[in-house]
């Protein structure tokens, strides 16, 4: 044995002597440690669910996000999704819930679902496009012309409107550019009225129906009011979905789930709303809810998996050893090591996180391996007839050294996760690496002490040495399994080449929602929002220093192909206010000069109406014919666009005129009068309503920041004058390609852009790169440790071959079954390296000790088999829960550990047999060997 191993063996031999001399003292210290550390873990250790705590605060990406949160006093928002086909019902639910939430101001920093537009209702005209305002000026001019041409004091009626329309067709007037520009908006409005007239003339009217009893139908102003009401709420799909955003107050800093209590209360309110409004779908989602649900689900699944693992490992142990006591001692050592680890975690880190909470399951599956190795070798030494003391010494001198190396390689694989900016990963590395070391200590110190106490008591009771025999069938396994190494290796090479070629197709699933339980309400409603608005509740964030910069950034962002819309302060204020100011003055002047009267009791002159409509039809037809005749000539002189405009206008005007004329031809004067009177009441009622609305508008002063609803103003304008821009993506940025493109566009406008899409991309890339880097560091550190252990390049290569094969085969299977890596199962990269190489260490170390391949005829084969099974049980138990991230981790680790075991126990011995043959050694697994030599 080389110098390093001799020193380790000598130290472990001395340790064995101390344990044998003072077993109760060792047990007492272990129990004192578990009492203190276990109490600390049970009373103070929790799971931290704040994703922002998983990354170092001084990381660039994180500092930008923290700056945004501080500047605008931002909290992650709880999102309520209220969904039905009825906007009014959605509003009622929102108001009901809003009233309940406002009764608990201590829970919410901001309740945002509705805007108070009371200060803006009489300023809505400022938001109309300039072209629409110019159309209002023209229309008011037309109204004035009608009144001026009518009898003094007479009210406006249907006949006067038709008379004005006839006058507008004056050829000389239309030839002037000003006349044509005023004619167009008048005719656009007139076409709408004619279509209404044609429909009205086709409907029956009861003879006793009076014009005054006919309700005024909804018009454009009513539509404007409806849109205003819709915009008063946060809506999606034209009001089919109403969204409520709740910013919870700061939670208890000492709490590991600071918003859980608030989320629970919100869900109770939602349950009450569901009972009151059964026809409306109401759900709770948003980042705090998704995180809390993820934590709850993963914690439940982790506990469930830990219980299943513990039970199955215990059953496996009892079946393998066919007794209760010694397996129970190994399990006790395992439980103690985990208790020590959790206590030390409480002292050093203070919490688990969404990533590191899986360490308990890992330690259950991994930590028991060392107990299996100790029990197996101890059993083997007892089978040789050694005393308890000698059996313990031999166990620690040989297997103990292998455990030190195997445990070190596994611990190193975890500790390499610490060298990155991802705190969540670093904490997992610290906790799990420490846990492996605690397992090594427990199984090299505490377990042997318990074995000594138990077996010495039994020996005194039996008054003879304890002796256990090794079954002969194990030698048969070695003899048959490793008799044709070339054939096995040929098959292995072919399978490895095929698997390696297939492994190129293993992808990486970027979508964090795919890690969640798809049955969870928060996930389902988040997906609803994703379908309705590409990104659901997440958006990019850019901060401008002032309003002018915000305008410039907004224009740049809207030119980006991945940007759907930008919400910012400037969206809330009218555009081109200066350019519209003069037009607004003209509207006010015309309103002041307009004395609008409607006499609903005045009957329509049906004969005159027939004459006027026919005249309009004839003028329109003539206008269209003239425009068609001048089309070619107009193109030659560069006026083809104007002529085409006239053709289109007359083309739209003629059909409703023709329908109105035809309808009147089929009616007698009495019936036509009733229908025209009703039409007059509806049409001019709309006009009066429109004019009243216009007169109530505030034309001077415009819209200022102080007019905006405070909920909007404080959301987009900070106390320091910074302006927030919320950038909505066109595509679903939960997916990698869309997220990369969107973030690239954001950063091209502002390198300091932040928001959940930026954070997600950075976190996942950091996580993925950190695991890949950790895998590389683990491989390098493990190579060094294995070389220190064996001091032989050949043995290092032999030890690493099973690991390489296991990784390649795992990649092939993942590709064949379309299993992708994701942010949860990417942890397998360093873990498989650390865990898988331990099997190779045990096999090569036993071969070096025995000088021949006696894997299953010794305790090593059984121990490796049990170790693999317990580790697989630990990880496969993760697949029993609903949290997809944990299930995917368990699946990939189960595949990886199985193939590492298979390559270590099947392929590596074939290589060792070939190596022995090359050196001229004869196989030493003959059945003729005495049992004590076969041990």
mmCIF file of C-alpha atoms in Angstrom, residues 462-677:
data_model
loop_
_atom_site.group_PDB
_atom_site.id
_atom_site.type_symbol
_atom_site.label_atom_id
_atom_site.label_comp_id
_atom_site.label_asym_id
_atom_site.label_seq_id
_atom_site.Cartn_x
_atom_site.Cartn_y
_atom_site.Cartn_z
ATOM 1 C CA UNK A 462 -23.271 -17.079 23.141
ATOM 2 C CA UNK A 463 -19.867 -17.617 24.798
ATOM 3 C CA UNK A 464 -18.265 -18.186 21.367
ATOM 4 C CA UNK A 465 -16.990 -16.081 18.450
ATOM 5 C CA UNK A 466 -19.572 -14.821 16.000
ATOM 6 C CA UNK A 467 -19.157 -16.331 12.542
ATOM 7 C CA UNK A 468 -20.991 -15.696 9.287
ATOM 8 C CA UNK A 469 -20.459 -17.671 6.077
ATOM 9 C CA UNK A 470 -20.296 -16.283 2.580
ATOM 10 C CA UNK A 471 -22.768 -18.010 0.208
ATOM 11 C CA UNK A 472 -21.027 -20.098 -2.463
ATOM 12 C CA UNK A 473 -23.363 -18.865 -5.232
ATOM 13 C CA UNK A 474 -21.544 -15.532 -5.203
ATOM 14 C CA UNK A 475 -18.444 -17.257 -6.561
ATOM 15 C CA UNK A 476 -20.588 -18.734 -9.329
ATOM 16 C CA UNK A 477 -21.681 -15.252 -10.304
ATOM 17 C CA UNK A 478 -18.069 -14.081 -10.614
ATOM 18 C CA UNK A 479 -17.111 -17.171 -12.598
ATOM 19 C CA UNK A 480 -19.964 -16.927 -15.097
ATOM 20 C CA UNK A 481 -20.311 -13.165 -15.375
ATOM 21 C CA UNK A 482 -16.677 -12.373 -16.181
ATOM 22 C CA UNK A 483 -15.717 -15.405 -18.279
ATOM 23 C CA UNK A 484 -16.181 -13.775 -21.720
ATOM 24 C CA UNK A 485 -14.785 -10.235 -21.368
ATOM 25 C CA UNK A 486 -14.115 -9.648 -25.090
ATOM 26 C CA UNK A 487 -17.699 -10.471 -26.074
ATOM 27 C CA UNK A 488 -19.152 -8.228 -23.360
ATOM 28 C CA UNK A 489 -16.811 -5.358 -24.225
ATOM 29 C CA UNK A 490 -17.627 -5.611 -27.933
ATOM 30 C CA UNK A 491 -21.325 -5.210 -27.166
ATOM 31 C CA UNK A 492 -20.506 -2.347 -24.789
ATOM 32 C CA UNK A 493 -18.505 -0.501 -27.449
ATOM 33 C CA UNK A 494 -21.336 -0.726 -29.980
ATOM 34 C CA UNK A 495 -23.931 0.387 -27.458
ATOM 35 C CA UNK A 496 -21.724 3.272 -26.319
ATOM 36 C CA UNK A 497 -21.123 4.555 -29.846
ATOM 37 C CA UNK A 498 -24.828 4.470 -30.608
ATOM 38 C CA UNK A 499 -25.752 6.118 -27.291
ATOM 39 C CA UNK A 500 -23.081 8.789 -27.707
ATOM 40 C CA UNK A 501 -24.336 9.651 -31.191
ATOM 41 C CA UNK A 502 -27.920 9.892 -29.911
ATOM 42 C CA UNK A 503 -26.947 11.971 -26.868
ATOM 43 C CA UNK A 504 -26.210 14.928 -29.162
ATOM 44 C CA UNK A 505 -29.970 15.465 -29.428
ATOM 45 C CA UNK A 506 -30.613 15.987 -25.721
ATOM 46 C CA UNK A 507 -32.054 19.485 -25.334
ATOM 47 C CA UNK A 508 -32.614 21.946 -22.523
ATOM 48 C CA UNK A 509 -36.160 22.912 -21.514
ATOM 49 C CA UNK A 510 -35.966 26.576 -20.542
ATOM 50 C CA UNK A 511 -39.618 27.018 -19.533
ATOM 51 C CA UNK A 512 -39.909 27.344 -15.739
ATOM 52 C CA UNK A 513 -43.661 26.766 -15.909
ATOM 53 C CA UNK A 514 -42.933 23.251 -17.168
ATOM 54 C CA UNK A 515 -41.344 22.480 -13.800
ATOM 55 C CA UNK A 516 -44.562 23.226 -11.943
ATOM 56 C CA UNK A 517 -47.441 20.922 -11.215
ATOM 57 C CA UNK A 518 -49.730 21.650 -14.219
ATOM 58 C CA UNK A 519 -52.762 20.912 -12.051
ATOM 59 C CA UNK A 520 -52.064 23.830 -9.727
ATOM 60 C CA UNK A 521 -54.520 26.698 -10.029
ATOM 61 C CA UNK A 522 -51.773 29.342 -10.147
ATOM 62 C CA UNK A 523 -50.112 27.591 -13.097
ATOM 63 C CA UNK A 524 -53.365 27.147 -15.014
ATOM 64 C CA UNK A 525 -54.341 30.801 -14.658
ATOM 65 C CA UNK A 526 -50.830 31.941 -15.529
ATOM 66 C CA UNK A 527 -51.124 29.898 -18.723
ATOM 67 C CA UNK A 528 -54.478 31.583 -19.406
ATOM 68 C CA UNK A 529 -52.756 34.957 -19.229
ATOM 69 C CA UNK A 530 -49.886 33.678 -21.382
ATOM 70 C CA UNK A 531 -52.385 32.698 -24.072
ATOM 71 C CA UNK A 532 -54.061 36.095 -23.887
ATOM 72 C CA UNK A 533 -51.004 38.334 -23.719
ATOM 73 C CA UNK A 534 -47.931 36.305 -24.749
ATOM 74 C CA UNK A 535 -46.126 36.581 -21.420
ATOM 75 C CA UNK A 536 -48.821 36.380 -18.795
ATOM 76 C CA UNK A 537 -47.901 38.355 -15.707
ATOM 77 C CA UNK A 538 -44.304 39.097 -16.673
ATOM 78 C CA UNK A 539 -42.845 41.989 -18.660
ATOM 79 C CA UNK A 540 -39.569 43.771 -19.254
ATOM 80 C CA UNK A 541 -38.647 46.912 -17.344
ATOM 81 C CA UNK A 542 -36.681 49.981 -18.381
ATOM 82 C CA UNK A 543 -36.229 53.085 -16.232
ATOM 83 C CA UNK A 544 -35.952 56.519 -17.859
ATOM 84 C CA UNK A 545 -34.445 59.502 -16.061
ATOM 85 C CA UNK A 546 -37.238 61.831 -17.215
ATOM 86 C CA UNK A 547 -40.315 62.056 -19.422
ATOM 87 C CA UNK A 548 -38.432 63.177 -22.531
ATOM 88 C CA UNK A 549 -36.108 60.191 -22.304
ATOM 89 C CA UNK A 550 -39.112 57.926 -21.699
ATOM 90 C CA UNK A 551 -40.692 59.144 -24.953
ATOM 91 C CA UNK A 552 -37.508 58.410 -26.884
ATOM 92 C CA UNK A 553 -37.070 54.973 -25.309
ATOM 93 C CA UNK A 554 -40.700 54.133 -25.997
ATOM 94 C CA UNK A 555 -40.320 54.923 -29.700
ATOM 95 C CA UNK A 556 -37.162 52.807 -29.904
ATOM 96 C CA UNK A 557 -38.822 49.895 -28.152
ATOM 97 C CA UNK A 558 -41.900 49.934 -30.379
ATOM 98 C CA UNK A 559 -39.624 49.513 -33.396
ATOM 99 C CA UNK A 560 -38.235 46.240 -32.016
ATOM 100 C CA UNK A 561 -39.702 43.100 -33.607
ATOM 101 C CA UNK A 562 -40.157 41.293 -30.291
ATOM 102 C CA UNK A 563 -42.016 44.134 -28.536
ATOM 103 C CA UNK A 564 -45.809 44.086 -28.564
ATOM 104 C CA UNK A 565 -46.536 47.218 -26.538
ATOM 105 C CA UNK A 566 -45.038 49.588 -23.995
ATOM 106 C CA UNK A 567 -46.899 50.825 -20.945
ATOM 107 C CA UNK A 568 -45.555 54.055 -19.552
ATOM 108 C CA UNK A 569 -46.546 57.484 -18.281
ATOM 109 C CA UNK A 570 -46.779 58.941 -21.795
ATOM 110 C CA UNK A 571 -49.460 56.423 -22.751
ATOM 111 C CA UNK A 572 -51.677 58.030 -20.156
ATOM 112 C CA UNK A 573 -51.354 61.546 -21.565
ATOM 113 C CA UNK A 574 -52.742 62.786 -24.900
ATOM 114 C CA UNK A 575 -50.393 62.657 -27.873
ATOM 115 C CA UNK A 576 -49.655 65.733 -30.026
ATOM 116 C CA UNK A 577 -51.366 68.015 -27.513
ATOM 117 C CA UNK A 578 -49.933 71.173 -29.107
ATOM 118 C CA UNK A 579 -51.004 70.176 -32.599
ATOM 119 C CA UNK A 580 -54.574 69.484 -31.415
ATOM 120 C CA UNK A 581 -54.969 72.662 -29.375
ATOM 121 C CA UNK A 582 -56.089 74.857 -32.280
ATOM 122 C CA UNK A 583 -58.583 72.248 -33.494
ATOM 123 C CA UNK A 584 -60.079 72.022 -30.017
ATOM 124 C CA UNK A 585 -60.508 75.828 -30.014
ATOM 125 C CA UNK A 586 -62.378 75.557 -33.327
ATOM 126 C CA UNK A 587 -64.697 72.915 -31.890
ATOM 127 C CA UNK A 588 -65.457 75.119 -28.897
ATOM 128 C CA UNK A 589 -66.095 78.159 -31.131
ATOM 129 C CA UNK A 590 -68.511 76.236 -33.334
ATOM 130 C CA UNK A 591 -70.303 74.816 -30.321
ATOM 131 C CA UNK A 592 -70.711 78.299 -28.893
ATOM 132 C CA UNK A 593 -72.131 79.461 -32.225
ATOM 133 C CA UNK A 594 -74.507 76.544 -32.595
ATOM 134 C CA UNK A 595 -78.073 76.697 -31.332
ATOM 135 C CA UNK A 596 -79.206 73.114 -31.677
ATOM 136 C CA UNK A 597 -82.899 72.353 -31.455
ATOM 137 C CA UNK A 598 -84.838 69.198 -32.166
ATOM 138 C CA UNK A 599 -88.604 69.037 -32.431
ATOM 139 C CA UNK A 600 -89.546 65.361 -31.960
ATOM 140 C CA UNK A 601 -93.230 66.243 -32.451
ATOM 141 C CA UNK A 602 -92.715 67.678 -35.921
ATOM 142 C CA UNK A 603 -93.771 65.226 -38.579
ATOM 143 C CA UNK A 604 -91.620 64.411 -41.576
ATOM 144 C CA UNK A 605 -92.665 65.533 -45.045
ATOM 145 C CA UNK A 606 -92.636 62.083 -46.642
ATOM 146 C CA UNK A 607 -93.075 63.346 -50.190
ATOM 147 C CA UNK A 608 -90.196 65.793 -49.779
ATOM 148 C CA UNK A 609 -88.065 63.009 -48.251
ATOM 149 C CA UNK A 610 -88.738 60.749 -51.266
ATOM 150 C CA UNK A 611 -87.767 63.580 -53.598
ATOM 151 C CA UNK A 612 -84.598 64.433 -51.660
ATOM 152 C CA UNK A 613 -83.381 60.831 -51.463
ATOM 153 C CA UNK A 614 -83.919 60.342 -55.206
ATOM 154 C CA UNK A 615 -82.044 63.565 -55.866
ATOM 155 C CA UNK A 616 -79.166 62.367 -53.702
ATOM 156 C CA UNK A 617 -79.104 59.008 -55.470
ATOM 157 C CA UNK A 618 -79.036 60.714 -58.858
ATOM 158 C CA UNK A 619 -76.283 63.129 -57.762
ATOM 159 C CA UNK A 620 -74.214 60.303 -56.341
ATOM 160 C CA UNK A 621 -74.592 58.209 -59.486
ATOM 161 C CA UNK A 622 -73.638 61.182 -61.613
ATOM 162 C CA UNK A 623 -70.663 61.898 -59.359
ATOM 163 C CA UNK A 624 -69.471 58.331 -59.674
ATOM 164 C CA UNK A 625 -69.840 58.374 -63.480
ATOM 165 C CA UNK A 626 -67.878 61.621 -63.741
ATOM 166 C CA UNK A 627 -65.129 60.320 -61.518
ATOM 167 C CA UNK A 628 -64.877 57.124 -63.591
ATOM 168 C CA UNK A 629 -64.606 59.191 -66.788
ATOM 169 C CA UNK A 630 -61.838 61.364 -65.408
ATOM 170 C CA UNK A 631 -59.837 58.475 -63.880
ATOM 171 C CA UNK A 632 -57.316 58.096 -66.736
ATOM 172 C CA UNK A 633 -56.903 61.834 -67.273
ATOM 173 C CA UNK A 634 -56.457 62.408 -63.547
ATOM 174 C CA UNK A 635 -53.641 59.837 -63.440
ATOM 175 C CA UNK A 636 -51.821 61.650 -66.213
ATOM 176 C CA UNK A 637 -51.862 64.947 -64.286
ATOM 177 C CA UNK A 638 -50.980 63.347 -60.967
ATOM 178 C CA UNK A 639 -54.448 63.499 -59.404
ATOM 179 C CA UNK A 640 -55.329 59.841 -59.669
ATOM 180 C CA UNK A 641 -55.444 59.450 -55.885
ATOM 181 C CA UNK A 642 -58.072 62.152 -55.437
ATOM 182 C CA UNK A 643 -60.294 60.721 -58.187
ATOM 183 C CA UNK A 644 -59.987 57.222 -56.735
ATOM 184 C CA UNK A 645 -60.967 58.665 -53.372
ATOM 185 C CA UNK A 646 -64.127 60.121 -54.950
ATOM 186 C CA UNK A 647 -64.916 56.806 -56.647
ATOM 187 C CA UNK A 648 -64.613 54.964 -53.338
ATOM 188 C CA UNK A 649 -66.730 57.546 -51.513
ATOM 189 C CA UNK A 650 -69.553 57.537 -54.038
ATOM 190 C CA UNK A 651 -69.316 53.770 -54.248
ATOM 191 C CA UNK A 652 -70.040 53.526 -50.509
ATOM 192 C CA UNK A 653 -72.802 56.131 -50.658
ATOM 193 C CA UNK A 654 -74.897 54.712 -53.516
ATOM 194 C CA UNK A 655 -75.869 51.282 -52.008
ATOM 195 C CA UNK A 656 -77.538 52.628 -48.816
ATOM 196 C CA UNK A 657 -79.235 55.384 -50.845
ATOM 197 C CA UNK A 658 -80.552 52.826 -53.285
ATOM 198 C CA UNK A 659 -81.840 50.622 -50.445
ATOM 199 C CA UNK A 660 -83.555 53.603 -48.771
ATOM 200 C CA UNK A 661 -85.231 54.695 -52.019
ATOM 201 C CA UNK A 662 -86.372 51.128 -52.742
ATOM 202 C CA UNK A 663 -87.749 50.718 -49.223
ATOM 203 C CA UNK A 664 -89.736 53.948 -49.468
ATOM 204 C CA UNK A 665 -91.178 52.935 -52.835
ATOM 205 C CA UNK A 666 -92.760 49.908 -51.194
ATOM 206 C CA UNK A 667 -94.406 51.865 -48.345
ATOM 207 C CA UNK A 668 -97.456 54.078 -48.270
ATOM 208 C CA UNK A 669 -97.076 57.581 -46.850
ATOM 209 C CA UNK A 670 -98.581 56.718 -43.467
ATOM 210 C CA UNK A 671 -96.341 53.716 -42.819
ATOM 211 C CA UNK A 672 -93.297 55.526 -44.226
ATOM 212 C CA UNK A 673 -94.047 58.490 -41.958
ATOM 213 C CA UNK A 674 -94.101 56.314 -38.844
ATOM 214 C CA UNK A 675 -90.814 54.710 -39.732
ATOM 215 C CA UNK A 676 -89.135 57.965 -40.692
ATOM 216 C CA UNK A 677 -90.369 59.627 -37.491
#
